[in-house]
CSV table of C-alpha atoms and ligand atoms in Angstrom, one decimal:
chain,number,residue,atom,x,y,z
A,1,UNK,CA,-5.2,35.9,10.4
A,2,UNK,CA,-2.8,35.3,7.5
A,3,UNK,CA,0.7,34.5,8.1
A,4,UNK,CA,3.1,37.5,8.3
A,5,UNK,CA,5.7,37.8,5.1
A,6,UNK,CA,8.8,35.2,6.0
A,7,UNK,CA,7.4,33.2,8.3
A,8,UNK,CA,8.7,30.3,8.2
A,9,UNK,CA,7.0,27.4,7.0
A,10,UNK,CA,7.1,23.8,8.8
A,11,UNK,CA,6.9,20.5,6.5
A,12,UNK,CA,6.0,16.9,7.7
A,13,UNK,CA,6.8,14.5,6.0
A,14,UNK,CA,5.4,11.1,6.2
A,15,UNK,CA,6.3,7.6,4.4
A,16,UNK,CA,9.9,7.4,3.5
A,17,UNK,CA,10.1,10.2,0.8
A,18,UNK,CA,13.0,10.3,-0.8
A,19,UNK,CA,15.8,13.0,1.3
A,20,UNK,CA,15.4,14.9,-2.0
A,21,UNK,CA,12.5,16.3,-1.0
A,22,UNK,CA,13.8,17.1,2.7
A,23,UNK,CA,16.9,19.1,0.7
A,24,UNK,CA,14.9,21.3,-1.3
A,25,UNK,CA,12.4,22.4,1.2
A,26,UNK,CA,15.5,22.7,3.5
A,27,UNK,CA,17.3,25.3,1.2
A,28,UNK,CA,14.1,27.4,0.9
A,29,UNK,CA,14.1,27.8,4.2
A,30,UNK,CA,11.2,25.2,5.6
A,31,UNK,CA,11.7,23.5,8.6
A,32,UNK,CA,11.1,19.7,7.9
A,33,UNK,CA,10.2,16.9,10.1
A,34,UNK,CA,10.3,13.0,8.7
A,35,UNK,CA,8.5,9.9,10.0
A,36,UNK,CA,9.0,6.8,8.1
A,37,UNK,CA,5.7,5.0,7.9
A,38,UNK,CA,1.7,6.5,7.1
A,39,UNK,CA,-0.2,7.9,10.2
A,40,UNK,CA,-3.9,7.1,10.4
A,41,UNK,CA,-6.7,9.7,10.9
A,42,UNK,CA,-6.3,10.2,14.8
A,43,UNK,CA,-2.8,10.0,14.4
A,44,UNK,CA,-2.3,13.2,12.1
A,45,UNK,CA,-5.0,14.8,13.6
A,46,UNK,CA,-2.3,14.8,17.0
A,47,UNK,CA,0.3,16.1,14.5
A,48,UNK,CA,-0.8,18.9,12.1
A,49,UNK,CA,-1.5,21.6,14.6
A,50,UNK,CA,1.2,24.0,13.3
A,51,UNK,CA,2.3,22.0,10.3
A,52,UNK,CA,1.9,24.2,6.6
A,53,UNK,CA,3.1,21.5,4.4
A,54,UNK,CA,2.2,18.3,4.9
A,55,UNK,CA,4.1,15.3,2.5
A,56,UNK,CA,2.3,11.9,1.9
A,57,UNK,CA,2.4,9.2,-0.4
A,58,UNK,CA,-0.5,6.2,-1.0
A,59,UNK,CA,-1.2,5.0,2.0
A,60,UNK,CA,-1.5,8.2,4.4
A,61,UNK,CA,-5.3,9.4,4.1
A,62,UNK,CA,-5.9,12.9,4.6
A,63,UNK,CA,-9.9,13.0,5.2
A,64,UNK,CA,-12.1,16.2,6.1
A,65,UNK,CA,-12.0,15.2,10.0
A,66,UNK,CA,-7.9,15.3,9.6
A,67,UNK,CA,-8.0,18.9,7.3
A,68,UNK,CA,-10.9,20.4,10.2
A,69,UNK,CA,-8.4,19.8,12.7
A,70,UNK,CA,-5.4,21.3,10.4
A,71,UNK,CA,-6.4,25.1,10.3
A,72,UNK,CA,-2.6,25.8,9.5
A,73,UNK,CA,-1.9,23.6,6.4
A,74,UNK,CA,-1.8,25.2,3.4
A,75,UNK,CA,-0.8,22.0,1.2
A,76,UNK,CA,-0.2,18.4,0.4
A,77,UNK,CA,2.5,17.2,-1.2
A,78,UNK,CA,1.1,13.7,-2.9
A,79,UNK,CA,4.7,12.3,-3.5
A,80,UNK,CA,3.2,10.0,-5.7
A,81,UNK,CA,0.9,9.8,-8.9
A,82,UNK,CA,-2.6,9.4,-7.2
A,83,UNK,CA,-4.7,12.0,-5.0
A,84,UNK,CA,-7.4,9.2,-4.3
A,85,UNK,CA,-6.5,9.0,-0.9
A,86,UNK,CA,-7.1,13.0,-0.3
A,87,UNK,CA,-10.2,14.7,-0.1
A,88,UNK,CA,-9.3,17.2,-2.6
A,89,UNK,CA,-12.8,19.4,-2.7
A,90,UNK,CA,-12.5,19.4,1.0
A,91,UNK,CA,-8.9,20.6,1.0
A,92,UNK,CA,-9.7,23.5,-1.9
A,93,UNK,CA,-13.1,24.5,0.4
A,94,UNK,CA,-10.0,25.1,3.3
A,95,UNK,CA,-8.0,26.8,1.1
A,96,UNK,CA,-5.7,23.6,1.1
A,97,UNK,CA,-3.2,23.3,-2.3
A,98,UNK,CA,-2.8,19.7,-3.4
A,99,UNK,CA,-0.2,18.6,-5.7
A,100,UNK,CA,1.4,15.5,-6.9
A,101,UNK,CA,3.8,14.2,-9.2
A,102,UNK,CA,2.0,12.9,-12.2
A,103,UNK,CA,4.7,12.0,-14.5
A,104,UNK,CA,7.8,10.8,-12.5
A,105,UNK,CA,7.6,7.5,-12.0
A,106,UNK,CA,5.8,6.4,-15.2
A,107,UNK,CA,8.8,4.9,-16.7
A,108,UNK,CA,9.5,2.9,-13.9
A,109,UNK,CA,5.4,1.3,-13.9
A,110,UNK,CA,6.0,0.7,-18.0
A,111,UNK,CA,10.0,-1.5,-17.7
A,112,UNK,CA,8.0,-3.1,-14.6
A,113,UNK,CA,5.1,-4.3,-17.0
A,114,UNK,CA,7.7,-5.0,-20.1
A,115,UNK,CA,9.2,-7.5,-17.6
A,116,UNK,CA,5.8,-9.5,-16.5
A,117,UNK,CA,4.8,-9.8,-19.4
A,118,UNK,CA,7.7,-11.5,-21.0
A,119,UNK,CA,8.2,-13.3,-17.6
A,120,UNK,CA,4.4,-14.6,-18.0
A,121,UNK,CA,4.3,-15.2,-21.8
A,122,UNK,CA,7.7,-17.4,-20.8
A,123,UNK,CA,6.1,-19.2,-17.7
A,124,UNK,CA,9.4,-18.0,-16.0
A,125,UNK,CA,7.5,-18.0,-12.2
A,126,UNK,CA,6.6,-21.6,-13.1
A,127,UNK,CA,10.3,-23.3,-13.9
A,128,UNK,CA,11.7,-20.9,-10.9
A,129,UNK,CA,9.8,-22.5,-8.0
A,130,UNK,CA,10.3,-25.6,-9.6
A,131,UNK,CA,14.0,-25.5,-9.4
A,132,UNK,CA,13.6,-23.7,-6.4
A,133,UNK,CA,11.5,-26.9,-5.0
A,134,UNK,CA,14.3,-29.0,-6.5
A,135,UNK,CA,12.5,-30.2,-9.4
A,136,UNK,CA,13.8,-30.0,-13.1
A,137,UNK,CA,11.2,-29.7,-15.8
A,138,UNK,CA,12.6,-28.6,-19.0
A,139,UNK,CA,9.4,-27.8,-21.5
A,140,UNK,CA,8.8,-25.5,-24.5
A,141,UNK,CA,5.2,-26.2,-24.1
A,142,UNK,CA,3.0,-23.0,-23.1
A,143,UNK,CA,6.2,-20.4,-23.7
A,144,UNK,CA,5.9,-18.0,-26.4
A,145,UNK,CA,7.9,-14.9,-27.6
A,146,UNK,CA,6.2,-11.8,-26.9
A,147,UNK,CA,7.3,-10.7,-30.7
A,148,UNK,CA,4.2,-10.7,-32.8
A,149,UNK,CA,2.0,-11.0,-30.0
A,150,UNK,CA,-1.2,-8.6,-29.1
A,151,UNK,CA,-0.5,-6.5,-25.8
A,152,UNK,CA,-4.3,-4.8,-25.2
A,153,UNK,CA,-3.9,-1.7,-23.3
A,154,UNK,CA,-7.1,-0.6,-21.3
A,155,UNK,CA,-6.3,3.4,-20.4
A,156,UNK,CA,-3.9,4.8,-22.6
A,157,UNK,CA,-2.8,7.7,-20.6
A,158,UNK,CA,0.9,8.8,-19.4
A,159,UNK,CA,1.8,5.2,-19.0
A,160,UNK,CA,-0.8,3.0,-21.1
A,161,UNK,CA,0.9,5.6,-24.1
A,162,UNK,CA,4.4,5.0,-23.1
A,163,UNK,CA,4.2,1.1,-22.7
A,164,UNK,CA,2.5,1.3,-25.6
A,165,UNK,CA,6.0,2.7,-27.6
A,166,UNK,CA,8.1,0.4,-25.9
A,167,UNK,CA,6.0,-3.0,-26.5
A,168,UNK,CA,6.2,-2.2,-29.8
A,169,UNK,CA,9.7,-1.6,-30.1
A,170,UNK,CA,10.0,-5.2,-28.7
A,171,UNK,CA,7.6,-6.2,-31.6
A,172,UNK,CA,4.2,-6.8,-30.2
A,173,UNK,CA,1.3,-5.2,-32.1
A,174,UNK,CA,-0.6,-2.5,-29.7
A,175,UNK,CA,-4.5,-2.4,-29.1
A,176,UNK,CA,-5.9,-0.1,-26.8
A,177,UNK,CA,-9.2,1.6,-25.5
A,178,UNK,CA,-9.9,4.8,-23.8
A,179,UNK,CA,-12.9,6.6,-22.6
A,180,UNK,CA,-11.5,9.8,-24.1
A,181,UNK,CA,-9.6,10.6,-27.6
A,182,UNK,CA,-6.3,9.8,-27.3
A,183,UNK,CA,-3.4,10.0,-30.0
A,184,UNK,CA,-2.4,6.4,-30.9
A,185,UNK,CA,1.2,6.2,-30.8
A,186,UNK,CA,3.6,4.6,-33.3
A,187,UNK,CA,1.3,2.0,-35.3
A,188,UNK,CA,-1.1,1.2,-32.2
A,189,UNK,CA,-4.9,0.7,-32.8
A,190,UNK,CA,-7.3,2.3,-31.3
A,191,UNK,CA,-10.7,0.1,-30.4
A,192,UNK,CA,-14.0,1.4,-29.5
A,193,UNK,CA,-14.2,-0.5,-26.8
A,194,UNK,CA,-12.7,-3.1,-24.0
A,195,UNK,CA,-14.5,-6.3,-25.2
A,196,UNK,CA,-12.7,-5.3,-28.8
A,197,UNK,CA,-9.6,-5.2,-27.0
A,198,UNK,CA,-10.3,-8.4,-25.1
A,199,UNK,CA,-11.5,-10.4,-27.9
A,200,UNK,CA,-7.7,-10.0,-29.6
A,201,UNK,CA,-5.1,-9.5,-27.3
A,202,UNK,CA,-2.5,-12.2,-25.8
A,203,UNK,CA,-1.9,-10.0,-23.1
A,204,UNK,CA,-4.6,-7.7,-21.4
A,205,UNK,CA,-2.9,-4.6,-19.0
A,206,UNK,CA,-4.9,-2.3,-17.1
A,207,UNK,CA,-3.2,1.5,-16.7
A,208,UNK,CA,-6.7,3.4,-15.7
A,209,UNK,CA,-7.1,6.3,-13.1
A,210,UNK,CA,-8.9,5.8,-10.2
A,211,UNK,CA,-11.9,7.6,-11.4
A,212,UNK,CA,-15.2,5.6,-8.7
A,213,UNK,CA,-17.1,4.5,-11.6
A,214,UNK,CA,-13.6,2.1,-12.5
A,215,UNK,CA,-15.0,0.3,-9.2
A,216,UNK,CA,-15.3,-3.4,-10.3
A,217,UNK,CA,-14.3,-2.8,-13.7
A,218,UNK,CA,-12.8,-5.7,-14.3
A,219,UNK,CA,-14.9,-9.3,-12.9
A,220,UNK,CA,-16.2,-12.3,-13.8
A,221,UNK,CA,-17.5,-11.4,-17.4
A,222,UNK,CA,-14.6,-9.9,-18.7
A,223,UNK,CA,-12.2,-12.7,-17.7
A,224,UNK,CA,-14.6,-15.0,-19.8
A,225,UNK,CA,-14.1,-12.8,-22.6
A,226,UNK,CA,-10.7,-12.9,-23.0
A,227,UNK,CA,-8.7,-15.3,-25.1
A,228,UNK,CA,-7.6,-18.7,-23.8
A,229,UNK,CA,-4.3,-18.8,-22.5
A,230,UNK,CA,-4.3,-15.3,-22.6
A,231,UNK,CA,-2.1,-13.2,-19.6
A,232,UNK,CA,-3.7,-10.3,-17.2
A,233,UNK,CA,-2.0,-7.2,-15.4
A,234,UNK,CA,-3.1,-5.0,-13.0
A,235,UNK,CA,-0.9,-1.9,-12.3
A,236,UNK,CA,-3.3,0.6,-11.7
A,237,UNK,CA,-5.2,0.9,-8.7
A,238,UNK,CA,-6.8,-3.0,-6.9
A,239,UNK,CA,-10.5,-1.8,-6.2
A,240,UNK,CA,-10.6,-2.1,-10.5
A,241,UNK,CA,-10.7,-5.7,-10.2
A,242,UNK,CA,-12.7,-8.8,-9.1
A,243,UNK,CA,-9.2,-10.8,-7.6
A,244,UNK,CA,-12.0,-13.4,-7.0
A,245,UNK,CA,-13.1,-14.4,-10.4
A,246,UNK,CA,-9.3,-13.4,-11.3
A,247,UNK,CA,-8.6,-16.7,-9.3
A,248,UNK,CA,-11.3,-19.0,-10.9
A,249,UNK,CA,-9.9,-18.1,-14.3
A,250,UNK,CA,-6.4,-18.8,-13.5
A,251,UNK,CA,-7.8,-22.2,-11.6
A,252,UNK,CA,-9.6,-22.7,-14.5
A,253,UNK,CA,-6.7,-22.4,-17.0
A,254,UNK,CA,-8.7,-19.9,-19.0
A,255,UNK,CA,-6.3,-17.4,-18.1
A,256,UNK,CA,-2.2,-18.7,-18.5
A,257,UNK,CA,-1.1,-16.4,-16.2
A,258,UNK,CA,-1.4,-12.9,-14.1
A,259,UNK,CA,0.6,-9.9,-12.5
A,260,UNK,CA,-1.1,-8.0,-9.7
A,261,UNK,CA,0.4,-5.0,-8.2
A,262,UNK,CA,-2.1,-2.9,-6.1
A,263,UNK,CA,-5.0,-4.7,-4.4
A,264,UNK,CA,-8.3,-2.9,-2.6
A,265,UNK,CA,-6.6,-3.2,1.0
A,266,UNK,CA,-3.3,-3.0,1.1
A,267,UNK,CA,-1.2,-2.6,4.1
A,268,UNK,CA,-0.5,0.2,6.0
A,269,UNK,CA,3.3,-0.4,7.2
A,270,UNK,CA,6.1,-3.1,6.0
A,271,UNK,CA,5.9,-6.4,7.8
A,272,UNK,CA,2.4,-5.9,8.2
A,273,UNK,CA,0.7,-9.2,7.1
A,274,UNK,CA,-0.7,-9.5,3.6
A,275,UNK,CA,-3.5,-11.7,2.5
A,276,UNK,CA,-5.3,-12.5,-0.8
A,277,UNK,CA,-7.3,-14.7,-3.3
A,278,UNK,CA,-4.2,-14.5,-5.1
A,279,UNK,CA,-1.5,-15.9,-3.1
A,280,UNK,CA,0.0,-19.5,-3.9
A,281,UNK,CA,-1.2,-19.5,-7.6
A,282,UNK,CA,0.8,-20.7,-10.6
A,283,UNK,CA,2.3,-18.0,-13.2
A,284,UNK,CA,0.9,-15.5,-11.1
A,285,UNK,CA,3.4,-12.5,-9.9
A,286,UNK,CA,2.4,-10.5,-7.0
A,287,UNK,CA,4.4,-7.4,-6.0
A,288,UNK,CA,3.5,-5.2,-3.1
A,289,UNK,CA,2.6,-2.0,-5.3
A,290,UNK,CA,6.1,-1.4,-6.5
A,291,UNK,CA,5.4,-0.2,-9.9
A,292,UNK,CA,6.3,3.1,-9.3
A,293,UNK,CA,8.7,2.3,-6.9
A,294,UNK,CA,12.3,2.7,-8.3
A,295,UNK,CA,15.1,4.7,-7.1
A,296,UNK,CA,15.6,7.0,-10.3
A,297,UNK,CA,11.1,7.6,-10.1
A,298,UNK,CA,11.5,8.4,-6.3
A,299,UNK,CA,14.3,10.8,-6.3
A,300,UNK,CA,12.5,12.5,-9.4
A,301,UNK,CA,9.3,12.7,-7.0
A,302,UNK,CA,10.9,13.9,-4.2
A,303,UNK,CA,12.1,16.8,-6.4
A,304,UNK,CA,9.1,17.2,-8.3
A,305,UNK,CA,6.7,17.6,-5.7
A,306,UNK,CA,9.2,19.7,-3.0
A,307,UNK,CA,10.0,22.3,-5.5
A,308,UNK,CA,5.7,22.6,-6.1
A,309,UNK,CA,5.2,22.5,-2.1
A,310,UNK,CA,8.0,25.2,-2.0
A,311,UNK,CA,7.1,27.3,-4.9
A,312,UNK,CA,3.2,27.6,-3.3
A,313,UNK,CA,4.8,28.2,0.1
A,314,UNK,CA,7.6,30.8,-1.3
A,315,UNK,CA,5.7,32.7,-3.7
A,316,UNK,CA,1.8,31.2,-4.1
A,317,UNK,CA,2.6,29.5,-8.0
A,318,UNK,CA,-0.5,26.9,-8.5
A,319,UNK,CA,1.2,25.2,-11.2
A,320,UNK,CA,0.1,21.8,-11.3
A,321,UNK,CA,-1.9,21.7,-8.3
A,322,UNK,CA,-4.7,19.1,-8.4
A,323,UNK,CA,-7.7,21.3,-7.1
A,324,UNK,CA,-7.3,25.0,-7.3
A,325,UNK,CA,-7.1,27.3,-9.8
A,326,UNK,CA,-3.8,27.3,-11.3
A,327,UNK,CA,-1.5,30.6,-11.1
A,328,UNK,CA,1.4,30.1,-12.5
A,329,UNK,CA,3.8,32.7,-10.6
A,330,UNK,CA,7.8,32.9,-9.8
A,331,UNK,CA,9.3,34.9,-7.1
A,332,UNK,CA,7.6,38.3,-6.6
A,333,UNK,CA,9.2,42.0,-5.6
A,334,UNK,CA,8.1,43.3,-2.3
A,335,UNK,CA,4.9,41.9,-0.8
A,336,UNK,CA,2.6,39.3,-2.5
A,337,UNK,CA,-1.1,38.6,-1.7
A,338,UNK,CA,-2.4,35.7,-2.7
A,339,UNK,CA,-6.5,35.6,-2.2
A,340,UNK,CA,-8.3,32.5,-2.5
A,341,UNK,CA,-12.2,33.3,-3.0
A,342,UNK,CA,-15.5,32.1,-3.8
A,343,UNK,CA,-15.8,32.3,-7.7
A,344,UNK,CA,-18.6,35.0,-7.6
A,345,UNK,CA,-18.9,38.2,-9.5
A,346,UNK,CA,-17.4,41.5,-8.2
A,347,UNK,CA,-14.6,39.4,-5.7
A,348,UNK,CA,-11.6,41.3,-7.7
A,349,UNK,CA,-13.4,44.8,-7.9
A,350,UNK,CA,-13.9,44.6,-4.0
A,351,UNK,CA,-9.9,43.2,-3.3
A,352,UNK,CA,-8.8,46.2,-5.7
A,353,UNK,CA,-11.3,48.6,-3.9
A,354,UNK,CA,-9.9,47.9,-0.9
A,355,UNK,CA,-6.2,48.1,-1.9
A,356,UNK,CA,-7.2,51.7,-3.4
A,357,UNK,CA,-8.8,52.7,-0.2
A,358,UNK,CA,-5.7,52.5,1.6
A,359,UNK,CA,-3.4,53.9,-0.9
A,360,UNK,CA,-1.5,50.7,-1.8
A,361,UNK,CA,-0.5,50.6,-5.5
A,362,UNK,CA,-1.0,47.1,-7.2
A,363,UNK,CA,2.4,46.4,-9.3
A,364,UNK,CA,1.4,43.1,-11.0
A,365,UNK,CA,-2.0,41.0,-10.8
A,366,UNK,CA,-3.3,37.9,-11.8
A,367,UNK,CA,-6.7,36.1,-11.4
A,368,UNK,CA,-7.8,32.0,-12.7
A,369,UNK,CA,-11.1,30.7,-11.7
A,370,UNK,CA,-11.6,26.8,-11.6
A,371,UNK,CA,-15.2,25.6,-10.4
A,372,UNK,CA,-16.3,27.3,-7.8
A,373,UNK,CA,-12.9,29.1,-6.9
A,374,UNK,CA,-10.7,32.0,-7.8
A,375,UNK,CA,-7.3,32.6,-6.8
A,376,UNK,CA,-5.7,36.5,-7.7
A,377,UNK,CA,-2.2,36.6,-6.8
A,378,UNK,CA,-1.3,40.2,-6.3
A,379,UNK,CA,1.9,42.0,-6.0
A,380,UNK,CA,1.8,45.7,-4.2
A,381,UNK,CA,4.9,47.7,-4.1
A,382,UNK,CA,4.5,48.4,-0.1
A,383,UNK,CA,4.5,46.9,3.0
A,384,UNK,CA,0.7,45.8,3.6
A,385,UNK,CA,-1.1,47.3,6.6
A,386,UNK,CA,-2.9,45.0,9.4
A,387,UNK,CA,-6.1,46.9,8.5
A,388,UNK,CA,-5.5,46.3,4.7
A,389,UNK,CA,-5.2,42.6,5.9
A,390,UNK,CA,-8.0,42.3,7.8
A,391,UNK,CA,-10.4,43.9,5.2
A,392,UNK,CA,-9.7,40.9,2.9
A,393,UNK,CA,-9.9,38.8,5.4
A,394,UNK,CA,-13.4,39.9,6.1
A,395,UNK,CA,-14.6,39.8,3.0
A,396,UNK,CA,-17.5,37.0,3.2
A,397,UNK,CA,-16.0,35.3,-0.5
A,398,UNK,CA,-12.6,34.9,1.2
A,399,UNK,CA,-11.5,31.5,1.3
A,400,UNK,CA,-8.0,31.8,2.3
A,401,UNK,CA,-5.7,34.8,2.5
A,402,UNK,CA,-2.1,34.7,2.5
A,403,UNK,CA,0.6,37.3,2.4
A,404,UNK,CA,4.0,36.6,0.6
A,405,UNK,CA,7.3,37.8,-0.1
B,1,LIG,N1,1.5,0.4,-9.6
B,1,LIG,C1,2.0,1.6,-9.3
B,1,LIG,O1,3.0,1.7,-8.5
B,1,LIG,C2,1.5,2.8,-10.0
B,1,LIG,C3,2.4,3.8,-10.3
B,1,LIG,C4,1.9,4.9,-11.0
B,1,LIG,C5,0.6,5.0,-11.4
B,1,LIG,N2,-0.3,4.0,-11.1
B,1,LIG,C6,-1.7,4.0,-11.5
B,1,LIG,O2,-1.7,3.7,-12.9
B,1,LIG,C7,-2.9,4.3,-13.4
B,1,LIG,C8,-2.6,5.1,-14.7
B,1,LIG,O3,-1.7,6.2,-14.5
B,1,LIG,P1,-1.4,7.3,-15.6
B,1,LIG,O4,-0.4,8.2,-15.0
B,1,LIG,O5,-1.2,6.7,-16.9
B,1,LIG,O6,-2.9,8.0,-15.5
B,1,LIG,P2,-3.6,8.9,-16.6
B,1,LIG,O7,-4.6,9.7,-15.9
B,1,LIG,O8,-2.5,9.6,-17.4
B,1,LIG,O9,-4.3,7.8,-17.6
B,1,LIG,C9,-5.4,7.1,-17.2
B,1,LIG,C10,-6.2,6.9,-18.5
B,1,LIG,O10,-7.2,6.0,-18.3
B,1,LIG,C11,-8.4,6.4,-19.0
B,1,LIG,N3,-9.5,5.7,-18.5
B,1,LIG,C12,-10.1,5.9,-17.3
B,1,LIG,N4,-11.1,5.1,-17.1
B,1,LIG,C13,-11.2,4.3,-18.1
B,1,LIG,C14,-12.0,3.2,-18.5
B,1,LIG,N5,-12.9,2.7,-17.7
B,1,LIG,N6,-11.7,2.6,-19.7
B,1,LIG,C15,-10.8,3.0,-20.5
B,1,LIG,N7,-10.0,4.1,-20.2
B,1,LIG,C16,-10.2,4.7,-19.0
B,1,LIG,C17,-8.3,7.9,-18.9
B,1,LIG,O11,-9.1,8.5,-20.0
B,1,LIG,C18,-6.8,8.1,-19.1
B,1,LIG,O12,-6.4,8.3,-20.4
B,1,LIG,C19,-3.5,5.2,-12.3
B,1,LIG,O13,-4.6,4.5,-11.7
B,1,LIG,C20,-2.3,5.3,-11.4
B,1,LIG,O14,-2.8,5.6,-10.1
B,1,LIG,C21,0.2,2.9,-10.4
């Protein structure tokens, strides 16, 4: 059955999200539980069981077998840019919102890539662990300004488009290539396609999405098409790239140097151990998938993503969510049904058949369809009756049914 209006919802949050989050699901009235690291699939299968919200960020996987075992979540808060690590179609098929936070920490990934590749183009790794070793090796050999050199952008999306404004403000000329038309900002140029951008650019960064055909984008052949001496970065997700062949071309010297910040298996908690094809290399900077991870980008997530986990909980606004239909709603007056249906013909004539039936007058409506989904949010100016209730509920296209206020 449907929750009654004002019950109180129950957050968990997993992870270390920022308190942020905890005080603006707090002040709406949600009861919120914290637990600092990720929980594996038997773990939150143990703790969902009366849990509506549920808060995650990268490393928490939330699989069918964890949302079949979850009949009370409603949604998940991604309090982070990707929603890889969720089985979003399952989740919808529940009834399950997902939302994340796609442009809060892209600032922080861009300054994070601005300072690689200006560490990398001046060999800074190199003459740091050689003072570090004791050793002093003064040399202008191999160390260029990044002024007037090429930065090749590969994805040009929310961050590939804003490192692409701040590069060139620091005087490198921009080349990028997208799968889709994008706007090329300031004087950037847009190539038809990644060998284009590999055959010219100093400095190659990768800022895709984690789309599964990306699997392996990035191996053996394109290393050998870059330029000699040219630098690589990865700050978009590890399963893009062959770390193996990234190795041999740094061995090799074909490559002068590399950044890496998300890799195919990454640990689960801090002080787990970390291994790679990567570690112990020259010019090569390795960070533990930080790009993203600034104080000013978290605090902005937390935010972000509570007030969307709220506003869903509160009052049944869609906004932004990755895999429902969006409704874009703020607080209601009196009771609120939002219906979550198979996208089929005749689904709102049977919900306002049903309404009329029992007398109950429908003060504001409103219906989106995304796939195989609708979602009609409806406010009624009356108290709803159990029987009302359960002949939505009934209704064979009903995915999920909840009542608001
Ligand atoms: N390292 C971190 O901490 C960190 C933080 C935030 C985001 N990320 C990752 O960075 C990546 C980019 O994030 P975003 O917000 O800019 O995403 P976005 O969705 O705005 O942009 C991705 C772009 O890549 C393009 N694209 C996809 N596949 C491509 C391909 N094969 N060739 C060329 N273009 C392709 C898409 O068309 C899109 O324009 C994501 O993978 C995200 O998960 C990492």
């Amino acid at each position: 059955m449907p929750g009654s209006p004002g019950s109180p919802a129950s957050a968990l949050l997993l992870e270390n999200i920022h308190p942020l989050a905890v005080d603006v699901l707090g002040r709406a009235g949600v009861s919120v539980q914290q637990r600092p690291g990720a929980l594996s699939e038997a773990e939150l299968v143990q703790a969902l069981p009366g849990v509506k919200l549920l808060g995650i960020r990268s490393t928490t996987h939330v699989t069918e077998a964890v949302l079949d075992a979850a009949p009370d979540l409603e949604a998940i808060g991604a309090f982070c840019i990707g929603t890889n690590q969720i089985d979003l179609e399952a989740a919808a098929a529940r009834g399950v919102a997902v939302f994340n936070a796609p442009f809060s920490n892209t600032r922080s990934v861009v300054e994070l890539v601005i300072a690689e590749v200006i560490a990398l183009t001046r060999q800074l790794t190199v003459f740091d662990s050689a003072l570090h070793a004791g050793v002093w090796q003064k040399s202008a050999a191999g160390s260029h300004e990044v002024r007037g050199r090429t930065l090749g952008i590969v994805g040009y999306g929310n961050i590939g488009s804003q490192l692409s404004v701040v590069a060139e403000a620091l005087g490198m000329r921009v080349v990028f290539y997208d799968t889709a038309e994008k706007l090329a900002m300031g004087n950037a140029v847009r190539l038809s396609s990644m060998e284009e951008v590999l055959a010219v650019a100093d400095v190659v960064t990768l800022h895709v999405d984690g789309r599964a055909g990306n699997g392996g984008l990035f191996g053996a052949e394109q290393f050998a098409a870059m330029k000699p001496g040219a630098i690589f970065l990865n700050l978009s997700r590890g399963f893009v790239v062959d770390h193996g062949a990234l190795r041999d071309h740094l061995v090799s010297g074909h490559l002068a140097g590399a950044a890496v910040d998300v890799f195919a298996n990454e640990p689960r908690r801090n002080g787990d151990p970390f291994d790679s094809r990567l570690r112990g290399l020259p010019n090569t900077i390795l960070t533990p998938h930080v790009g993203g991870s600034t104080e000013e980008a978290q605090e902005d997530i937390g935010r972000f993503v509570a007030g969307k986990l709220r506003d869903y909980a509160a009052h049944g606004s869609t906004s932004l969510a990755v895999n429902l239909p969006q409704v874009i709603t703020d607080a209601g007056h009196g009771t609120r049904l939002g219906h979550l249906h198979q996208n089929v013909p005749g689904v709102l004539a049977t919900v306002n058949s049903v309404l009329a039936r029992h007398g109950v007058n429908i003060v504001g409506q409103s219906l989106t369809t995304r796939g195989q989904l609708g979602y009609v949010v409806t406010d009624i100016g009356s108290a709803v009756e159990a029987a009302v209730l359960a002949e939505l509920e009934a209704m064979p296209e009903t995915v999920r049914l909840r009542v608001l206020s």
